[in-house]
Short mmCIF file of C-alpha atoms and ligand atoms in Angstrom, two decimals:
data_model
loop_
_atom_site.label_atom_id
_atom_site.label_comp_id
_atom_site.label_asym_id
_atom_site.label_seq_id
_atom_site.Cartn_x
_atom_site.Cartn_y
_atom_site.Cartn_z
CA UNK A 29 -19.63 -2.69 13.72
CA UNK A 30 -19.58 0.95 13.67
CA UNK A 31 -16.70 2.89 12.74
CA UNK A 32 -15.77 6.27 10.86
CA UNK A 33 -13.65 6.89 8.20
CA UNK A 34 -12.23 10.00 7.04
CA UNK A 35 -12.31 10.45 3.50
CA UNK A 36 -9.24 12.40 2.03
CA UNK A 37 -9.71 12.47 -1.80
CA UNK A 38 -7.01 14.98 -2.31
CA UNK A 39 -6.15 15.93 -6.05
CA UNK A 40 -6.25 15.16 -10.14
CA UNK A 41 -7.95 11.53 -10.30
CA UNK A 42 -7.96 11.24 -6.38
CA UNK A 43 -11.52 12.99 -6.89
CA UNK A 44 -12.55 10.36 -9.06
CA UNK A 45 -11.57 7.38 -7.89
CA UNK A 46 -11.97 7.75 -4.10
CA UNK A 47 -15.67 8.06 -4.40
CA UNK A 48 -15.86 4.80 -6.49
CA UNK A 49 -14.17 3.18 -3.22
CA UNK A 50 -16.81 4.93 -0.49
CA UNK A 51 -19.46 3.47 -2.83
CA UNK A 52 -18.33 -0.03 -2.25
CA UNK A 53 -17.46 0.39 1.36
CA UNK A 54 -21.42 2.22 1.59
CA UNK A 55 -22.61 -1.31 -0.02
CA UNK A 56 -20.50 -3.48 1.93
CA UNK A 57 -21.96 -1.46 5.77
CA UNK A 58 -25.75 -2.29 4.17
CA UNK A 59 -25.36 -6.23 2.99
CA UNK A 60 -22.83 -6.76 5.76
CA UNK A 61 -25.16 -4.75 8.39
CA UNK A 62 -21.93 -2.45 9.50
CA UNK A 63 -22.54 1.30 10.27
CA UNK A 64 -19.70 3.16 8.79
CA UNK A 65 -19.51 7.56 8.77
CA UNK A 66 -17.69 9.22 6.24
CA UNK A 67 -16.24 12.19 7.07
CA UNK A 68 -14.78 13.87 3.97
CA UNK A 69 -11.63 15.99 4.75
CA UNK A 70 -9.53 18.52 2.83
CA UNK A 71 -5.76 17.37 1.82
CA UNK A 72 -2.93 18.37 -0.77
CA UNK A 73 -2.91 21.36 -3.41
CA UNK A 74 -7.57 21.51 -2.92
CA UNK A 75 -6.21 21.88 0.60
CA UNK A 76 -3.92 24.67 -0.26
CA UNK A 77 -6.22 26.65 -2.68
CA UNK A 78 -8.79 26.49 0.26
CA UNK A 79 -7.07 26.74 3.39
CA UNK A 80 -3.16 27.78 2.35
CA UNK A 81 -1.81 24.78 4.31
CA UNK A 82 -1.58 20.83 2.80
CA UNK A 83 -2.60 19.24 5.89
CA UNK A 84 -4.91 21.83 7.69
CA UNK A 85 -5.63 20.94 11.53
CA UNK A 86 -8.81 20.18 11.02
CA UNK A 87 -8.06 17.06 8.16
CA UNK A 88 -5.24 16.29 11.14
CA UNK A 89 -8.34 15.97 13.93
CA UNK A 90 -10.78 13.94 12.02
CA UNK A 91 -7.54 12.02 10.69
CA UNK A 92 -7.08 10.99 14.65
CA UNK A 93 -10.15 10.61 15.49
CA UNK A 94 -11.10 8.32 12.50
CA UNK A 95 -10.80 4.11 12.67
CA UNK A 96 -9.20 4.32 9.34
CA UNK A 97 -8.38 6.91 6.42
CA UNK A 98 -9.35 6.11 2.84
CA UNK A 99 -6.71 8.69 0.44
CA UNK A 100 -6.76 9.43 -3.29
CA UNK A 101 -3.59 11.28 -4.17
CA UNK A 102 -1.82 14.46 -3.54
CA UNK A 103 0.13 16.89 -5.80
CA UNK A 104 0.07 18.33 -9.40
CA UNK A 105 1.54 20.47 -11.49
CA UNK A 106 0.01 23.98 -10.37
CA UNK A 107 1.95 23.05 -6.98
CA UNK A 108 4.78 22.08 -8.06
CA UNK A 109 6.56 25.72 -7.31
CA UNK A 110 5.21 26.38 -3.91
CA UNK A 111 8.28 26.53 -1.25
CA UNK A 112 9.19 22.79 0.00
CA UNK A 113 6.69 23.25 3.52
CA UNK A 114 3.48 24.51 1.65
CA UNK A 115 3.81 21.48 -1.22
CA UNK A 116 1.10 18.98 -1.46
CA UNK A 117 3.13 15.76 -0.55
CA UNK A 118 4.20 17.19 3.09
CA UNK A 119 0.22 16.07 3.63
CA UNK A 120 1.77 12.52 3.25
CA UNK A 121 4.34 12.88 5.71
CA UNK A 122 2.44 15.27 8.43
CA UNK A 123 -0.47 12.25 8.18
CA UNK A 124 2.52 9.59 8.67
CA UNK A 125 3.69 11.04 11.32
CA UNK A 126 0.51 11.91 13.40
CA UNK A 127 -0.50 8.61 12.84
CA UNK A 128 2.36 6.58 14.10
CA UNK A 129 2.13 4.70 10.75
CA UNK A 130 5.37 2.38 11.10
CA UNK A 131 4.38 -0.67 8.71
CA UNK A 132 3.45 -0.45 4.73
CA UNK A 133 1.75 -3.29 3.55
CA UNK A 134 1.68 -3.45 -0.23
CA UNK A 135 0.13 -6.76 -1.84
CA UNK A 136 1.26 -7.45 -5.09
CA UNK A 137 -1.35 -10.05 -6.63
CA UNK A 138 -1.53 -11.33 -10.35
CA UNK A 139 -4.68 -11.29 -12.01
CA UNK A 140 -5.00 -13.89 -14.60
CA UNK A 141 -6.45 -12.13 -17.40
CA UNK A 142 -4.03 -9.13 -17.19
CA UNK A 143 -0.75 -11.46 -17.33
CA UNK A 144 -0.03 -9.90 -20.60
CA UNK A 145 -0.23 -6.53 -19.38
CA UNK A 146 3.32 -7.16 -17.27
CA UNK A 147 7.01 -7.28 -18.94
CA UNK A 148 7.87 -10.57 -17.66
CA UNK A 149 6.83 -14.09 -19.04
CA UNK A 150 3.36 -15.47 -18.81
CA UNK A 151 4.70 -18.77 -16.71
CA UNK A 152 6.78 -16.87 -14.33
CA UNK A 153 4.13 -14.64 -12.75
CA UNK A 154 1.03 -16.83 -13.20
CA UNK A 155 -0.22 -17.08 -9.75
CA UNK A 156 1.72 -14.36 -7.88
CA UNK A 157 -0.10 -13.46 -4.55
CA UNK A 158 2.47 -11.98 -2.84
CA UNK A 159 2.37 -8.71 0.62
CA UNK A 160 5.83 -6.51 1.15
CA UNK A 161 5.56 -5.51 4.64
CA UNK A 162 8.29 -2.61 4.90
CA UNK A 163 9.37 -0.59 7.86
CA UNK A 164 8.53 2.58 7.65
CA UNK A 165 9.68 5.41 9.68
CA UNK A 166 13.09 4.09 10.56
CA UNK A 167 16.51 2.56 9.22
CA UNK A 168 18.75 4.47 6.71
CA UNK A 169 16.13 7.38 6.03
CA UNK A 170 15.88 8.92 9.19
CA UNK A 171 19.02 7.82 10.63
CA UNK A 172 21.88 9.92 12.61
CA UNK A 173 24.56 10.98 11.95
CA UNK A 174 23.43 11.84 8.10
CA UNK A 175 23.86 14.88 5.90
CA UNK A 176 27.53 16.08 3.89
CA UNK A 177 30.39 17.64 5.57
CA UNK A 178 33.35 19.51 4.00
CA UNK A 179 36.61 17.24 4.56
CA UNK A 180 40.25 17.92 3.32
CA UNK A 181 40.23 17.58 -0.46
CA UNK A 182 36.27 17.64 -0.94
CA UNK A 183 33.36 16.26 0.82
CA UNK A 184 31.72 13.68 2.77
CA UNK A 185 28.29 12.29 2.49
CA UNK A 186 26.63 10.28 5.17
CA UNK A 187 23.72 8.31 6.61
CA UNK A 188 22.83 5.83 9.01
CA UNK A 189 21.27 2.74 9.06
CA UNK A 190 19.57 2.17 12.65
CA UNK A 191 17.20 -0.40 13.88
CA UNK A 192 16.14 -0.88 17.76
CA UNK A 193 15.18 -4.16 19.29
CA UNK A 194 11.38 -2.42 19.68
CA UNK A 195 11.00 -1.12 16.06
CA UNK A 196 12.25 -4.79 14.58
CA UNK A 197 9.70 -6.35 16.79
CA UNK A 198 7.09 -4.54 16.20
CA UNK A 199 7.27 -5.12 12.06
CA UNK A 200 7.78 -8.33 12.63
CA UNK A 201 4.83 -8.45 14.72
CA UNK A 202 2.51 -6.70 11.59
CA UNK A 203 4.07 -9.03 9.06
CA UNK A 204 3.56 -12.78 11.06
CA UNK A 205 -0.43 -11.72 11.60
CA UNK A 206 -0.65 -10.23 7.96
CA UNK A 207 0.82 -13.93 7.26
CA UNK A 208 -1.92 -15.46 9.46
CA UNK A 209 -4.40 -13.97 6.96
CA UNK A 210 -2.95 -15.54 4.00
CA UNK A 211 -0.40 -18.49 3.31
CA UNK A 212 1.33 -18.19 6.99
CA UNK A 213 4.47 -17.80 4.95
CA UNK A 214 7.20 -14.97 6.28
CA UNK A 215 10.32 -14.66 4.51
CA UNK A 216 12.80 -12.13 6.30
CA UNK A 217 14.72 -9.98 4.03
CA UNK A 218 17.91 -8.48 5.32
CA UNK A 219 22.17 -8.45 4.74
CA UNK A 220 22.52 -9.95 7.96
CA UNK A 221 26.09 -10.91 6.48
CA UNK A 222 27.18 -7.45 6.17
CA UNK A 223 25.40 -5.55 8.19
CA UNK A 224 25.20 -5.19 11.88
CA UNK A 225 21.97 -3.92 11.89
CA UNK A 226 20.36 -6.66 10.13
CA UNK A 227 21.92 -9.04 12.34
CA UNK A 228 20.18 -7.59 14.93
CA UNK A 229 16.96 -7.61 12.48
CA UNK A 230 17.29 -11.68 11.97
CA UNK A 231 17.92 -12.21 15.75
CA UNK A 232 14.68 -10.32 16.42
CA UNK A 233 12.71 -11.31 14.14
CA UNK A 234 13.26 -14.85 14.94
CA UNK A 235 13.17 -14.07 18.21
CA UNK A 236 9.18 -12.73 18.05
CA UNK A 237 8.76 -16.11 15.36
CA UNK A 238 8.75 -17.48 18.85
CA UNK A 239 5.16 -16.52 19.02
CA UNK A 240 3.99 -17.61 15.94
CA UNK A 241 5.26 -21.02 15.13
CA UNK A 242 2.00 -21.46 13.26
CA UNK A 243 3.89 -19.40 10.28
CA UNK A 244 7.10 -20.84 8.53
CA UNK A 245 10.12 -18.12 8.46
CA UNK A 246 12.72 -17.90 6.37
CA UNK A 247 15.77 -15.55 5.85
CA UNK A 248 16.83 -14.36 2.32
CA UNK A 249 19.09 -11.86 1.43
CA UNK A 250 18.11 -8.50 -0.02
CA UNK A 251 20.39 -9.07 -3.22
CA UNK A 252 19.19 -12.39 -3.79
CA UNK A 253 15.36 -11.45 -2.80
CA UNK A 254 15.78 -9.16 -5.94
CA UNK A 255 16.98 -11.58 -8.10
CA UNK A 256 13.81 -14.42 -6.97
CA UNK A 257 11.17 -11.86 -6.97
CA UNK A 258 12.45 -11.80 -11.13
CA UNK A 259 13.25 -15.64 -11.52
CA UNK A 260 10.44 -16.81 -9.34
CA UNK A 261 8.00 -14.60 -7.72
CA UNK A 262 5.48 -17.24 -6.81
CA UNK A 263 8.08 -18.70 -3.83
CA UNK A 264 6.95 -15.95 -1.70
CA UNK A 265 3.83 -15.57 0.56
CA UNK A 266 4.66 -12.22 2.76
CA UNK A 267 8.39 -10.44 2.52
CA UNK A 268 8.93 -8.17 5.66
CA UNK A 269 12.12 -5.95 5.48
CA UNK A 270 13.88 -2.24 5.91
CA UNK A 271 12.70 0.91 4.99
CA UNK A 272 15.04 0.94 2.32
CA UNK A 273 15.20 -2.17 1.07
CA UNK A 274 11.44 -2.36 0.88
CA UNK A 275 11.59 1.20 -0.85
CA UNK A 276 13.01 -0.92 -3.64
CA UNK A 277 11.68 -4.25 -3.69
CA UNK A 278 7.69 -3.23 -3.15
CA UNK A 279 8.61 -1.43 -6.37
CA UNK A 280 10.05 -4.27 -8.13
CA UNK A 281 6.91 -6.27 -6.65
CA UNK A 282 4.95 -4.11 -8.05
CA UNK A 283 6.14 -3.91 -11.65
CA UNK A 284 5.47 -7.67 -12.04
CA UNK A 285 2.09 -7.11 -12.12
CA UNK A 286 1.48 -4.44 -14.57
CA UNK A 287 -0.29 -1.41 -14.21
CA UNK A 288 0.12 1.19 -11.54
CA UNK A 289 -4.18 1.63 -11.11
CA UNK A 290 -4.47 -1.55 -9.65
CA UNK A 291 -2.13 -1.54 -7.21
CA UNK A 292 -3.19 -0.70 -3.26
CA UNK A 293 -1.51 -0.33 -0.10
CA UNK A 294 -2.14 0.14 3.47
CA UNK A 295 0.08 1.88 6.00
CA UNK A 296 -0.36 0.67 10.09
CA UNK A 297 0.35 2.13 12.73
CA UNK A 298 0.11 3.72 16.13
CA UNK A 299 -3.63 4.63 15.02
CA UNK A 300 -5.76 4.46 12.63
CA UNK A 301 -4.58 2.83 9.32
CA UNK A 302 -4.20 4.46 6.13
CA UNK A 303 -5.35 3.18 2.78
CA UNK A 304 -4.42 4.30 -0.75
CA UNK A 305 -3.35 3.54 -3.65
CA UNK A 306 0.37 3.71 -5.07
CA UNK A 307 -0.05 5.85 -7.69
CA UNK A 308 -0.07 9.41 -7.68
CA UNK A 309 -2.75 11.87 -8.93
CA UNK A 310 -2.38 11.25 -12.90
CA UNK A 311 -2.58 15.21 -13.64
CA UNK A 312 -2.54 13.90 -17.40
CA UNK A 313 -5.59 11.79 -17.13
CA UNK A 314 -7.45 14.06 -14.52
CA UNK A 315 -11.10 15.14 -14.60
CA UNK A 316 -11.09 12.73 -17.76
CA UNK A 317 -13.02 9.79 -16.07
CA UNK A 318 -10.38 7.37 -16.93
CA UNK A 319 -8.51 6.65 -14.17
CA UNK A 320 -8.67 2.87 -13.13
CA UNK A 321 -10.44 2.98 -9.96
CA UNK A 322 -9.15 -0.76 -8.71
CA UNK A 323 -6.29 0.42 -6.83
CA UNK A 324 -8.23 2.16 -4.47
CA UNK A 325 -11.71 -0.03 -4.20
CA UNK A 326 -8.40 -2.73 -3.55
CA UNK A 327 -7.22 -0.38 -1.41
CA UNK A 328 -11.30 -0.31 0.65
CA UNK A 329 -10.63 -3.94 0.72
CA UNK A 330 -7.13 -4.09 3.18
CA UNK A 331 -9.27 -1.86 5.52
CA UNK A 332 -11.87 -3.87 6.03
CA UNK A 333 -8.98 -6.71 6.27
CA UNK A 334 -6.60 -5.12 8.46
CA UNK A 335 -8.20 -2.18 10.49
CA UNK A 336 -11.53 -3.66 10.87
CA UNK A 337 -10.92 -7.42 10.54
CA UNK A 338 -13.70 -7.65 8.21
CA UNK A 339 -11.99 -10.56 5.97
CA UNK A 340 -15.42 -12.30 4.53
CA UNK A 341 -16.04 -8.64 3.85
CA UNK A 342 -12.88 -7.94 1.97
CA UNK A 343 -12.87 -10.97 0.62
CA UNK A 344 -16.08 -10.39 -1.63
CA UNK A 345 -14.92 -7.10 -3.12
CA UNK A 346 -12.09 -8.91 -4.09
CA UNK A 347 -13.99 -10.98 -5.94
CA UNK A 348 -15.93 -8.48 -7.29
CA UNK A 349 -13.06 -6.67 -8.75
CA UNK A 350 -12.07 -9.95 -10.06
CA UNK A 351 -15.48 -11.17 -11.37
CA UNK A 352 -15.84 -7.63 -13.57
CA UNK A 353 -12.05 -8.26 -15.00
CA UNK A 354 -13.69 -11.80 -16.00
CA UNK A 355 -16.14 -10.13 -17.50
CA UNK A 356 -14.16 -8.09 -19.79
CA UNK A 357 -14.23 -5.10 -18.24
CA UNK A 358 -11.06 -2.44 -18.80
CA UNK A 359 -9.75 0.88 -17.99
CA UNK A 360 -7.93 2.35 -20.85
CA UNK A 361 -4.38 1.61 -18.53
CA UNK A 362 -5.14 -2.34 -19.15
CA UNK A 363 -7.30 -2.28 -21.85
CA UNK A 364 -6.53 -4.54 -24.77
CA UNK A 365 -8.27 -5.56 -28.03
CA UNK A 366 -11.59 -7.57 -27.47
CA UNK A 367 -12.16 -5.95 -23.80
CA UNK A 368 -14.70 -3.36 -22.68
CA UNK A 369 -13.22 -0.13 -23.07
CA UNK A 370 -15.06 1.43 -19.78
CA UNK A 371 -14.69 4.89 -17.96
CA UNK A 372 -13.69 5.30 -14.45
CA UNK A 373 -17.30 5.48 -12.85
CA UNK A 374 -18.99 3.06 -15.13
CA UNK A 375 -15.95 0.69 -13.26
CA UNK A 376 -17.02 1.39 -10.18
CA UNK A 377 -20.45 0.26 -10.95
CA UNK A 378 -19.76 -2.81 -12.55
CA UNK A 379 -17.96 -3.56 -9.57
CA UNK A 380 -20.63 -2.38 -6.90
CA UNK A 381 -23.22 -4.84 -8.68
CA UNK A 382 -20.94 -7.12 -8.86
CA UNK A 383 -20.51 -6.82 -5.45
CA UNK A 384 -24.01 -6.59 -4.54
CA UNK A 385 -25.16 -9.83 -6.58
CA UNK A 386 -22.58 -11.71 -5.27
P1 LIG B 512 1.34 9.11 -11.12
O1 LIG B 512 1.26 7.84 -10.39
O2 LIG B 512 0.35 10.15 -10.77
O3 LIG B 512 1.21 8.82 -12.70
C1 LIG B 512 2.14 8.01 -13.41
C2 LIG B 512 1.46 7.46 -14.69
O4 LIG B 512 0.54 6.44 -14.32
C3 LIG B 512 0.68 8.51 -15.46
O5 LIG B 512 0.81 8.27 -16.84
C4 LIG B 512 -0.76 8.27 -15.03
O6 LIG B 512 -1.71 8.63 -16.00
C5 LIG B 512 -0.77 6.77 -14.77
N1 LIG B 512 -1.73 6.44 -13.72
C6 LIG B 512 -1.62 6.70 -12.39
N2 LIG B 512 -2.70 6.30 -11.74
C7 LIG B 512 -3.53 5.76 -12.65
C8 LIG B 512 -4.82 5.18 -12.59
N3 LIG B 512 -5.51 5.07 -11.44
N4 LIG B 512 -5.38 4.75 -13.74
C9 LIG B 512 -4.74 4.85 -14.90
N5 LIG B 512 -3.50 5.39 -15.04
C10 LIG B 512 -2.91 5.85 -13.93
O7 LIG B 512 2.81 9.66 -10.93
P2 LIG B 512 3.46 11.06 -11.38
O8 LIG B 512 2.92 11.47 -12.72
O9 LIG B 512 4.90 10.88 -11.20
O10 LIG B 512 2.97 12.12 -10.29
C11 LIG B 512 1.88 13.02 -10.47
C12 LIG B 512 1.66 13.79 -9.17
O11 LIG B 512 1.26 12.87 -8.13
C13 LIG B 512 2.91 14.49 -8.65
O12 LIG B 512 2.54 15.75 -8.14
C14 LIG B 512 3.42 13.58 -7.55
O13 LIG B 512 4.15 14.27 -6.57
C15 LIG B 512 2.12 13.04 -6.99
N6 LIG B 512 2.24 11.74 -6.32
C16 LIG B 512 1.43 11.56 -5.24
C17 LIG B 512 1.42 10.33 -4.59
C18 LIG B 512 0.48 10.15 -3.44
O14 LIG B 512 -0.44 10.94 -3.28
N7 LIG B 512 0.65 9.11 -2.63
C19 LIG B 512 2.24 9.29 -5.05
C20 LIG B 512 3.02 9.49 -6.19
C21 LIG B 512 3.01 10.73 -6.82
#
């Protein structure tokens, strides 16, 4: 296959990590014979101190043009004045936008050796392997009518929640073939018994199920989904909801596993996907070489999994991330007594070799 990728490292530990990730993705075009281009792009504050803008037109082009993005982070403190349009996160949203990117896909995945790292019990999130699919660029965040009005006696605040036929089938679409590539399990989170639009989310969802009777779907509750994900995570295979509810509960996800470098995320859409991690750009561990580079070689791994359909591909640097955690291997964010205290680029080639012996 041949394909280009733009490479957006952005700011603070985005500059060290990303590279780890184009290192593995380098390896995986030469044993897997793929051709991939990287095209590196300017994005965030570097993009501001350069160029004055966060997302100039030219990172928007190659962004287009590209089969997928690979980003590190955005922001910092030295930005954190500039007037709301010239700020480092409107990059974020400008690339959203452009892109079409409607679905977030965030896998939340225990590994074994890093159980104690999390706040809940040992036998509650032994085995988690779970994938929020949230809606993205609908519901209660961009509905109308919103915004606060002055009424008699005070004021009045107000959004809208808002779902079309079209935008519920289309997430449901991403989240039954996301389900193909794992467990074929789909659980459907909504308030169908409050809500009107969520009714109309369960009858379209099960509506598109229609098409993929090869995956089991179920219906849960978004208050009840909350509780589960804390009393037993492991039920669940892939949870497709709102942009609002999945706000939440990717977070909550999220927080069973641990730490914040290893999680990744991919965000689909109209074009080409985008892959990052969920952290931000650690401006107090910056230029340090100790941010955990996982998230984002994870991160490499969903797009050769879900842009390029690469899956014996993403499946070996997933197990090369997991063989070097075997091995002892830590970042200073998971590092515990007895491990391998290592630095961010010394992670990154454990896990090349890793990947490359495997
Ligand atoms: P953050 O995620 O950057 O950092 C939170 C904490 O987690 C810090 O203590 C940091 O050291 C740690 N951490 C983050 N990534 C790590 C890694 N890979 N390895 C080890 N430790 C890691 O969140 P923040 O401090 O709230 O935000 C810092 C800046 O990043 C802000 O300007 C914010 O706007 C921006 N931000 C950007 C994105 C993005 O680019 N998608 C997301 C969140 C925040």
């Amino acid at each position: 296959m041949d394909a280009t990728i733009a490479v957006l490292a952005g700011d603070g530990v985005g500059q060290e990590i990303v590279p780890q990730a184009v290192k593995l993705l380098q390896a995986v075009g030469e044993r897997f014979h793929h051709r991939f281009e990287f095209v590196a792009g300017d994005v965030g504050g570097q993009a501001i101190d350069k160029v004055g803008v966060p997302l100039p037109p030219e990172t928007l082009a190659l962004a287009t043009r590209s089969d997928a993005v690979l980003l590190g982070a955005v922001g910092g403190p030295k930005w954190e004045g500039f007037e709301y349009g010239r700020r480092p996160e409107r990059a974020l949203l400008g690339l959203r936008e452009q892109l079409g990117l409607f679905a977030n896909l965030r896998p939340a995945r225990l590994y074994p050796m890093l159980a104690d790292a999390s706040t809940l019990k040992r036998e509650v999130i032994e085995g988690i392997d779970l994938l929020v699919v949230r809606e993205l660029t609908g519901g209660i965040y961009f509905g109308k009518p919103k915004g606060i009005k002055k009424i008699a006696g005070g004021e009045k605040g107000v959004n809208t929640e808002v779902y079309t036929t079209e935008e519920i089938r289309r997430i449901a679409k991403v989240a039954f073939e996301a389900a193909r590539k794992r467990r074929r399990r789909v659980t459907s989170v909504d308030k169908a018994n409050v809500l009107e639009s969520s009714e109309l989310w369960r009858r379209v969802v099960i509506e598109v199920h229609k098409g993929y009777q090869d995956v089991e779907l179920s219906h849960m509750y978004v208050d009840n989904c909350a509780m589960q994900l804390i009393r037993n995570p492991r039920q669940f295979d892939v949870l497709v909801t709102t942009n609002m509810f999945g706000d939440i509960l990717s977070d909550e996800a999220a927080m069973l596993t641990g730490s914040i470098g290893m999680l990744p995320s991919a965000s689909l859409g109209t074009h080409a996907g985008l892959y990052e991690p969920i952290h931000g750009s650690a401006p107090d561990i910056a230029g340090k070489n100790m941010a955990n580079p996982i998230a984002t070689i994870a991160s490499a791994a969903m797009m050769l999994a879900y842009t390029f359909h690469l899956d014996k591909e993403a499946e070996a640097v997933e197990h090369a991330i997991l063989q070097t955690l075997e091995q002892g291997y830590r970042t200073k964010d998971i590092h515990s007594p007895g491990a391998r205290l290592v630095g961010t680029s010394e992670m990154g080639d454990v896990i090349l070799k890793n990947f490359q012996q495997g």
